Amino acid sequence: MTDYGEERRKELEALEAVYPDCFIVLSENPPNFTVTVTSEAGENDETVQTTLKFTYSEKYPDEAPLYEIFTQLNLEDNSVADIL
């Protein structure tokens, strides 16, 4: 039997270790968090940034997480569609 809570906890710890400066836990029940991604590849050398918000279901990892673009900076609409 899968211990979903333990699986989610371990994954959150791993994500925090991999993304220490851009990973924020918003709540633990249900587990949801953000990851901010920044690039200098925008037009005119502008910073392009997006924050993705993920929410784990009770049966994660057997069920996919919910995700959305939480915030964005200098990101074009067609790029948003590509991300989603």
CSV table of C-alpha atoms in Angstrom, one decimal:
chain,number,residue,atom,x,y,z
A,1,MET,CA,0.0,0.0,0.0
A,2,THR,CA,1.3,3.4,-1.0
A,3,ASP,CA,1.9,6.0,1.7
A,4,TYR,CA,0.9,9.0,-0.3
A,5,GLY,CA,1.7,11.5,2.4
A,6,GLU,CA,5.2,10.2,2.9
A,7,GLU,CA,5.8,10.2,-0.9
A,8,ARG,CA,4.6,13.8,-1.2
A,9,ARG,CA,6.8,14.9,1.8
A,10,LYS,CA,9.9,13.3,0.3
A,11,GLU,CA,9.3,14.9,-3.0
A,12,LEU,CA,8.8,18.4,-1.5
A,13,GLU,CA,12.1,17.9,0.4
A,14,ALA,CA,13.8,17.0,-2.9
A,15,LEU,CA,12.4,20.0,-4.8
A,16,GLU,CA,13.4,22.3,-2.0
A,17,ALA,CA,17.0,20.9,-2.2
A,18,VAL,CA,17.1,21.3,-6.0
A,19,TYR,CA,15.5,24.8,-6.2
A,20,PRO,CA,16.5,26.4,-2.8
A,21,ASP,CA,16.1,30.0,-4.1
A,22,CYS,CA,12.9,29.7,-6.1
A,23,PHE,CA,10.8,27.1,-4.3
A,24,ILE,CA,8.1,28.1,-1.8
A,25,VAL,CA,5.7,25.9,0.0
A,26,LEU,CA,2.4,27.7,0.3
A,27,SER,CA,0.5,25.1,2.3
A,28,GLU,CA,1.0,21.5,3.4
A,29,ASN,CA,-2.6,20.3,3.3
A,30,PRO,CA,-3.2,20.1,0.5
A,31,PRO,CA,0.4,20.3,-0.5
A,32,ASN,CA,0.9,23.3,-2.9
A,33,PHE,CA,4.0,25.2,-3.8
A,34,THR,CA,5.5,27.6,-6.3
A,35,VAL,CA,8.6,27.4,-8.4
A,36,THR,CA,9.8,30.6,-10.0
A,37,VAL,CA,11.7,30.3,-13.3
A,38,THR,CA,13.7,33.3,-14.6
A,39,SER,CA,15.5,33.8,-18.0
A,40,GLU,CA,17.5,36.6,-19.6
A,41,ALA,CA,16.4,35.5,-23.0
A,42,GLY,CA,13.6,38.0,-23.5
A,43,GLU,CA,13.5,40.7,-26.2
A,44,ASN,CA,15.7,43.7,-25.6
A,45,ASP,CA,17.6,41.8,-22.9
A,46,GLU,CA,14.5,42.0,-20.6
A,47,THR,CA,14.0,39.5,-17.8
A,48,VAL,CA,11.4,36.9,-18.5
A,49,GLN,CA,9.9,35.3,-15.4
A,50,THR,CA,7.1,33.0,-14.5
A,51,THR,CA,6.0,31.4,-11.2
A,52,LEU,CA,4.3,28.1,-11.6
A,53,LYS,CA,1.9,26.9,-8.8
A,54,PHE,CA,1.5,23.2,-8.2
A,55,THR,CA,-1.1,21.4,-6.0
A,56,TYR,CA,-0.8,17.7,-5.2
A,57,SER,CA,-4.0,15.6,-4.9
A,58,GLU,CA,-4.5,13.1,-2.1
A,59,LYS,CA,-3.3,10.3,-4.4
A,60,TYR,CA,-0.2,12.0,-5.8
A,61,PRO,CA,2.1,10.6,-7.3
A,62,ASP,CA,-0.5,8.2,-8.8
A,63,GLU,CA,-2.5,11.2,-9.9
A,64,ALA,CA,-1.0,14.2,-11.8
A,65,PRO,CA,-0.7,17.4,-9.8
A,66,LEU,CA,-2.8,20.5,-10.7
A,67,TYR,CA,-0.7,23.3,-12.0
A,68,GLU,CA,-1.2,26.9,-13.2
A,69,ILE,CA,0.8,30.0,-14.0
A,70,PHE,CA,0.7,31.9,-10.8
A,71,THR,CA,2.5,35.1,-11.9
A,72,GLN,CA,4.4,36.2,-15.0
A,73,LEU,CA,6.7,39.0,-16.1
A,74,ASN,CA,7.4,39.9,-19.8
A,75,LEU,CA,5.9,36.6,-20.9
A,76,GLU,CA,3.9,36.7,-24.2
A,77,ASP,CA,0.5,35.1,-24.4
A,78,ASN,CA,1.6,32.5,-26.9
A,79,SER,CA,4.4,31.5,-24.6
A,80,VAL,CA,1.9,31.1,-21.7
A,81,ALA,CA,-0.1,28.7,-23.9
A,82,ASP,CA,3.1,26.7,-24.7
A,83,ILE,CA,3.8,26.3,-21.0
A,84,LEU,CA,0.3,25.1,-20.2
